Structure formats: C-alpha cells, structure tokens
Amino acid sequence: MTTEESILNKIQILITNHFETPEMAFNFFDEDNDQKLTKGEIVKLLKQAEISGFIRGLVGSKLIEGYDKNNDELINWEEFKAAIAKIKKSDS
Ligand SMILES: [Ca+2]
Ligand SMILES: [Ca+2]
C-alpha cells in the first residue's frame, strides 16, 4: 500500500476528515505562513495522514518532484490545488 494512489488517497482522507476545505489544510501545515509548503512541512502532513515513517521522506520528495511546477522545491497553494484536483479525478 505504498503506491502513489494509496498515498494520495490517505492525504484526501486526512483533508476530508480534519479540515473543512483543502485551503484550511494547506494553511494548517504551512507553519511559518509563507504560503509555501517545504519538504519538512509536507512530511508533517504525511505523518498526520498516517504515511509510514519509513517512506515519509521519500514520499515528500516525490510529491515535490511531481507537483512543484516552478521548480523552487516548495509547494505553493496553486501546486497544492493541482495535487488535490488529481486526487479528486482519480477518486471519481
Ligand atoms: Ca511554509
Ligand atoms: Ca513550487
């Protein structure tokens, strides 16, 4: 259960169960409020999503690799939304 799909699914469950909107989840995990998620902030999100500690660092890197469109190694709100949109698409 370490496929990208199962990981995105866990993130979706976390957001759905604990936050009213994806934006609230983004702001919660953006601890320094710079409107960007660092790898460290993403790893905390993955921890909350119950992603195994063994793969959290790797998954964080992969998510940044996959969704960081402007190559600043951070996930901004637009990039986060794109990830969420992909989750919703694969859900339907
Ligand atoms: Ca931040
Ligand atoms: Ca970025």
Tab-separated table of N, CA and C and ligand atoms in Angstrom:
chain	number	residue	atom	x	y	z
A	1	MET	N	0.832	-1.211	0.000
A	1	MET	CA	0.000	0.000	0.000
A	1	MET	C	0.864	1.258	0.000
A	2	THR	N	1.888	1.240	-0.817
A	2	THR	CA	2.734	2.438	-0.882
A	2	THR	C	2.733	3.018	-2.288
A	3	THR	N	1.686	2.710	-3.052
A	3	THR	CA	1.593	3.311	-4.378
A	3	THR	C	1.221	4.774	-4.236
A	4	GLU	N	1.495	5.540	-5.296
A	4	GLU	CA	1.144	6.959	-5.270
A	4	GLU	C	-0.348	7.121	-5.012
A	5	GLU	N	-1.140	6.245	-5.624
A	5	GLU	CA	-2.595	6.350	-5.481
A	5	GLU	C	-3.027	6.171	-4.024
A	6	SER	N	-2.444	5.192	-3.339
A	6	SER	CA	-2.849	4.957	-1.948
A	6	SER	C	-2.387	6.093	-1.046
A	7	ILE	N	-1.258	6.694	-1.379
A	7	ILE	CA	-0.763	7.830	-0.590
A	7	ILE	C	-1.663	9.046	-0.782
A	8	LEU	N	-2.003	9.336	-2.047
A	8	LEU	CA	-2.906	10.458	-2.318
A	8	LEU	C	-4.257	10.218	-1.663
A	9	ASN	N	-4.679	8.963	-1.647
A	9	ASN	CA	-5.944	8.607	-1.006
A	9	ASN	C	-5.909	8.913	0.492
A	10	LYS	N	-4.803	8.578	1.135
A	10	LYS	CA	-4.660	8.869	2.568
A	10	LYS	C	-4.652	10.366	2.835
A	11	ILE	N	-4.016	11.118	1.945
A	11	ILE	CA	-3.998	12.575	2.098
A	11	ILE	C	-5.420	13.119	1.959
A	12	GLN	N	-6.156	12.567	1.008
A	12	GLN	CA	-7.542	13.007	0.816
A	12	GLN	C	-8.378	12.723	2.074
A	13	ILE	N	-8.194	11.536	2.652
A	13	ILE	CA	-8.937	11.172	3.866
A	13	ILE	C	-8.600	12.147	4.995
A	14	LEU	N	-7.303	12.447	5.145
A	14	LEU	CA	-6.880	13.402	6.173
A	14	LEU	C	-7.581	14.750	5.986
A	15	ILE	N	-7.556	15.255	4.755
A	15	ILE	CA	-8.143	16.573	4.485
A	15	ILE	C	-9.651	16.552	4.704
A	16	THR	N	-10.284	15.487	4.225
A	16	THR	CA	-11.744	15.389	4.353
A	16	THR	C	-12.175	15.268	5.804
A	17	ASN	N	-11.434	14.485	6.571
A	17	ASN	CA	-11.853	14.211	7.945
A	17	ASN	C	-11.506	15.325	8.939
A	18	HIS	N	-10.445	16.062	8.656
A	18	HIS	CA	-9.952	17.001	9.662
A	18	HIS	C	-10.072	18.472	9.277
A	19	PHE	N	-10.402	18.739	8.012
A	19	PHE	CA	-10.452	20.136	7.570
A	19	PHE	C	-11.709	20.373	6.748
A	20	GLU	N	-12.255	21.584	6.870
A	20	GLU	CA	-13.455	21.901	6.091
A	20	GLU	C	-13.142	22.066	4.623
A	21	THR	N	-11.967	22.623	4.336
A	21	THR	CA	-11.574	22.856	2.940
A	21	THR	C	-10.090	22.515	2.775
A	22	PRO	N	-9.669	22.184	1.547
A	22	PRO	CA	-8.241	21.951	1.299
A	22	PRO	C	-7.399	23.168	1.677
A	23	GLU	N	-7.967	24.364	1.505
A	23	GLU	CA	-7.240	25.589	1.841
A	23	GLU	C	-6.899	25.639	3.332
A	24	MET	N	-7.834	25.201	4.167
A	24	MET	CA	-7.576	25.180	5.605
A	24	MET	C	-6.471	24.190	5.940
A	25	ALA	N	-6.446	23.054	5.233
A	25	ALA	CA	-5.379	22.070	5.442
A	25	ALA	C	-4.037	22.671	5.049
A	26	PHE	N	-4.025	23.342	3.903
A	26	PHE	CA	-2.786	23.961	3.423
A	26	PHE	C	-2.261	24.966	4.445
A	27	ASN	N	-3.158	25.823	4.936
A	27	ASN	CA	-2.744	26.854	5.896
A	27	ASN	C	-2.292	26.246	7.215
A	28	PHE	N	-2.942	25.151	7.620
A	28	PHE	CA	-2.561	24.484	8.866
A	28	PHE	C	-1.137	23.933	8.778
A	29	PHE	N	-0.817	23.310	7.662
A	29	PHE	CA	0.506	22.690	7.541
A	29	PHE	C	1.589	23.699	7.137
A	30	ASP	N	1.182	24.857	6.645
A	30	ASP	CA	2.142	25.924	6.356
A	30	ASP	C	2.454	26.656	7.669
A	31	GLU	N	3.335	26.066	8.447
A	31	GLU	CA	3.536	26.527	9.824
A	31	GLU	C	4.121	27.931	9.925
A	32	ASP	N	4.966	28.303	8.955
A	32	ASP	CA	5.562	29.636	9.023
A	32	ASP	C	4.794	30.653	8.182
A	33	ASN	N	3.632	30.232	7.655
A	33	ASN	CA	2.739	31.138	6.911
A	33	ASN	C	3.412	31.884	5.769
A	34	ASP	N	4.316	31.219	5.073
A	34	ASP	CA	4.910	31.867	3.897
A	34	ASP	C	4.177	31.465	2.616
A	35	GLN	N	3.026	30.781	2.785
A	35	GLN	CA	2.178	30.360	1.653
A	35	GLN	C	2.849	29.309	0.766
A	36	LYS	N	3.855	28.648	1.324
A	36	LYS	CA	4.505	27.558	0.604
A	36	LYS	C	4.773	26.426	1.582
A	37	LEU	N	4.655	25.190	1.104
A	37	LEU	CA	4.986	24.043	1.948
A	37	LEU	C	6.400	23.579	1.614
A	38	THR	N	7.245	23.529	2.644
A	38	THR	CA	8.581	22.960	2.481
A	38	THR	C	8.469	21.445	2.579
A	39	LYS	N	9.559	20.767	2.279
A	39	LYS	CA	9.547	19.320	2.423
A	39	LYS	C	9.235	18.945	3.873
A	40	GLY	N	9.812	19.677	4.822
A	40	GLY	CA	9.560	19.401	6.241
A	40	GLY	C	8.084	19.535	6.599
A	41	GLU	N	7.436	20.557	6.059
A	41	GLU	CA	6.008	20.760	6.325
A	41	GLU	C	5.171	19.658	5.669
A	42	ILE	N	5.584	19.237	4.484
A	42	ILE	CA	4.883	18.148	3.799
A	42	ILE	C	5.044	16.836	4.569
A	43	VAL	N	6.234	16.614	5.105
A	43	VAL	CA	6.460	15.387	5.880
A	43	VAL	C	5.535	15.345	7.103
A	44	LYS	N	5.295	16.519	7.725
A	44	LYS	CA	4.346	16.564	8.853
A	44	LYS	C	2.929	16.241	8.403
A	45	LEU	N	2.567	16.743	7.227
A	45	LEU	CA	1.263	16.401	6.653
A	45	LEU	C	1.166	14.888	6.444
A	46	LEU	N	2.232	14.311	5.916
A	46	LEU	CA	2.240	12.862	5.643
A	46	LEU	C	2.147	12.068	6.939
A	47	LYS	N	2.774	12.595	8.006
A	47	LYS	CA	2.682	11.943	9.305
A	47	LYS	C	1.229	11.932	9.783
A	48	GLN	N	0.569	13.091	9.655
A	48	GLN	CA	-0.845	13.197	10.038
A	48	GLN	C	-1.718	12.278	9.186
A	49	ALA	N	-1.310	12.068	7.927
A	49	ALA	CA	-2.058	11.203	7.013
A	49	ALA	C	-1.731	9.728	7.247
A	50	GLU	N	-0.929	9.458	8.293
A	50	GLU	CA	-0.566	8.092	8.681
A	50	GLU	C	0.240	7.361	7.609
A	51	ILE	N	1.077	8.129	6.899
A	51	ILE	CA	2.039	7.520	5.986
A	51	ILE	C	3.202	7.005	6.832
A	52	SER	N	3.625	5.791	6.571
A	52	SER	CA	4.691	5.158	7.347
A	52	SER	C	5.955	6.018	7.427
A	53	GLY	N	6.535	6.086	8.610
A	53	GLY	CA	7.754	6.861	8.821
A	53	GLY	C	8.906	6.426	7.940
A	54	PHE	N	8.900	5.170	7.535
A	54	PHE	CA	9.983	4.659	6.696
A	54	PHE	C	10.003	5.317	5.319
A	55	ILE	N	8.829	5.703	4.820
A	55	ILE	CA	8.761	6.223	3.449
A	55	ILE	C	8.402	7.702	3.384
A	56	ARG	N	8.128	8.321	4.548
A	56	ARG	CA	7.657	9.712	4.565
A	56	ARG	C	8.596	10.664	3.827
A	57	GLY	N	9.897	10.539	4.108
A	57	GLY	CA	10.873	11.436	3.479
A	57	GLY	C	10.883	11.262	1.968
A	58	LEU	N	10.856	9.991	1.541
A	58	LEU	CA	10.851	9.666	0.112
A	58	LEU	C	9.583	10.191	-0.555
A	59	VAL	N	8.445	9.955	0.106
A	59	VAL	CA	7.168	10.401	-0.457
A	59	VAL	C	7.145	11.921	-0.562
A	60	GLY	N	7.660	12.608	0.472
A	60	GLY	CA	7.725	14.070	0.439
A	60	GLY	C	8.518	14.546	-0.768
A	61	SER	N	9.661	13.914	-1.011
A	61	SER	CA	10.491	14.271	-2.167
A	61	SER	C	9.754	14.026	-3.475
A	62	LYS	N	9.059	12.890	-3.545
A	62	LYS	CA	8.334	12.533	-4.776
A	62	LYS	C	7.193	13.510	-5.049
A	63	LEU	N	6.492	13.906	-3.986
A	63	LEU	CA	5.382	14.846	-4.162
A	63	LEU	C	5.899	16.183	-4.676
A	64	ILE	N	7.022	16.644	-4.103
A	64	ILE	CA	7.609	17.899	-4.568
A	64	ILE	C	8.047	17.758	-6.025
A	65	GLU	N	8.702	16.623	-6.328
A	65	GLU	CA	9.138	16.355	-7.694
A	65	GLU	C	7.955	16.388	-8.666
A	66	GLY	N	6.839	15.812	-8.240
A	66	GLY	CA	5.686	15.666	-9.119
A	66	GLY	C	4.854	16.925	-9.270
A	67	TYR	N	4.796	17.760	-8.221
A	67	TYR	CA	3.844	18.878	-8.239
A	67	TYR	C	4.488	20.255	-8.184
A	68	ASP	N	5.800	20.315	-7.989
A	68	ASP	CA	6.483	21.611	-7.957
A	68	ASP	C	6.698	22.102	-9.385
A	69	LYS	N	5.764	22.916	-9.872
A	69	LYS	CA	5.797	23.323	-11.278
A	69	LYS	C	6.809	24.436	-11.547
A	70	ASN	N	7.076	25.293	-10.560
A	70	ASN	CA	8.008	26.400	-10.815
A	70	ASN	C	9.410	26.114	-10.275
A	71	ASN	N	9.645	24.852	-9.895
A	71	ASN	CA	10.982	24.391	-9.515
A	71	ASN	C	11.650	25.188	-8.399
A	72	ASP	N	10.875	25.585	-7.381
A	72	ASP	CA	11.501	26.234	-6.225
A	72	ASP	C	11.624	25.254	-5.048
A	73	GLU	N	11.293	23.987	-5.320
A	73	GLU	CA	11.360	22.909	-4.324
A	73	GLU	C	10.404	23.140	-3.157
A	74	LEU	N	9.380	23.959	-3.403
A	74	LEU	CA	8.330	24.216	-2.431
A	74	LEU	C	6.990	24.008	-3.124
A	75	ILE	N	5.972	23.690	-2.333
A	75	ILE	CA	4.631	23.521	-2.898
A	75	ILE	C	3.783	24.717	-2.480
A	76	ASN	N	3.443	25.564	-3.446
A	76	ASN	CA	2.585	26.707	-3.126
A	76	ASN	C	1.115	26.292	-3.254
A	77	TRP	N	0.210	27.230	-2.988
A	77	TRP	CA	-1.208	26.902	-2.993
A	77	TRP	C	-1.679	26.407	-4.363
A	78	GLU	N	-1.214	27.043	-5.439
A	78	GLU	CA	-1.616	26.613	-6.782
A	78	GLU	C	-1.187	25.170	-7.045
A	79	GLU	N	0.028	24.848	-6.624
A	79	GLU	CA	0.555	23.498	-6.849
A	79	GLU	C	-0.174	22.482	-5.965
A	80	PHE	N	-0.503	22.910	-4.749
A	80	PHE	CA	-1.251	22.052	-3.824
A	80	PHE	C	-2.634	21.747	-4.398
A	81	LYS	N	-3.262	22.807	-4.941
A	81	LYS	CA	-4.588	22.631	-5.551
A	81	LYS	C	-4.535	21.637	-6.704
A	82	ALA	N	-3.465	21.703	-7.509
A	82	ALA	CA	-3.318	20.783	-8.632
A	82	ALA	C	-3.236	19.342	-8.128
A	83	ALA	N	-2.534	19.145	-7.015
A	83	ALA	CA	-2.430	17.811	-6.423
A	83	ALA	C	-3.800	17.337	-5.943
A	84	ILE	N	-4.532	18.236	-5.299
A	84	ILE	CA	-5.878	17.903	-4.811
A	84	ILE	C	-6.803	17.554	-5.981
A	85	ALA	N	-6.690	18.346	-7.061
A	85	ALA	CA	-7.520	18.100	-8.239
A	85	ALA	C	-7.246	16.715	-8.798
A	86	LYS	N	-5.985	16.301	-8.756
A	86	LYS	CA	-5.637	14.972	-9.254
A	86	LYS	C	-6.252	13.891	-8.363
A	87	ILE	N	-6.232	14.130	-7.051
A	87	ILE	CA	-6.840	13.172	-6.124
A	87	ILE	C	-8.324	13.019	-6.453
A	88	LYS	N	-9.005	14.160	-6.644
A	88	LYS	CA	-10.443	14.107	-6.912
A	88	LYS	C	-10.731	13.388	-8.215
A	89	LYS	N	-9.884	13.620	-9.213
A	89	LYS	CA	-10.074	12.978	-10.507
A	89	LYS	C	-9.953	11.462	-10.393
A	90	SER	N	-8.919	11.003	-9.683
A	90	SER	CA	-8.704	9.562	-9.569
A	90	SER	C	-9.746	8.918	-8.660
A	91	ASP	N	-10.470	9.769	-7.918
A	91	ASP	CA	-11.494	9.287	-6.989
A	91	ASP	C	-12.794	8.965	-7.727
A	92	SER	N	-13.061	9.691	-8.812
A	92	SER	CA	-14.368	9.555	-9.475
A	92	SER	C	-14.377	8.417	-10.491
B	1	CA	CA	5.776	27.259	4.858
B	2	CA	CA	6.847	25.328	-6.330
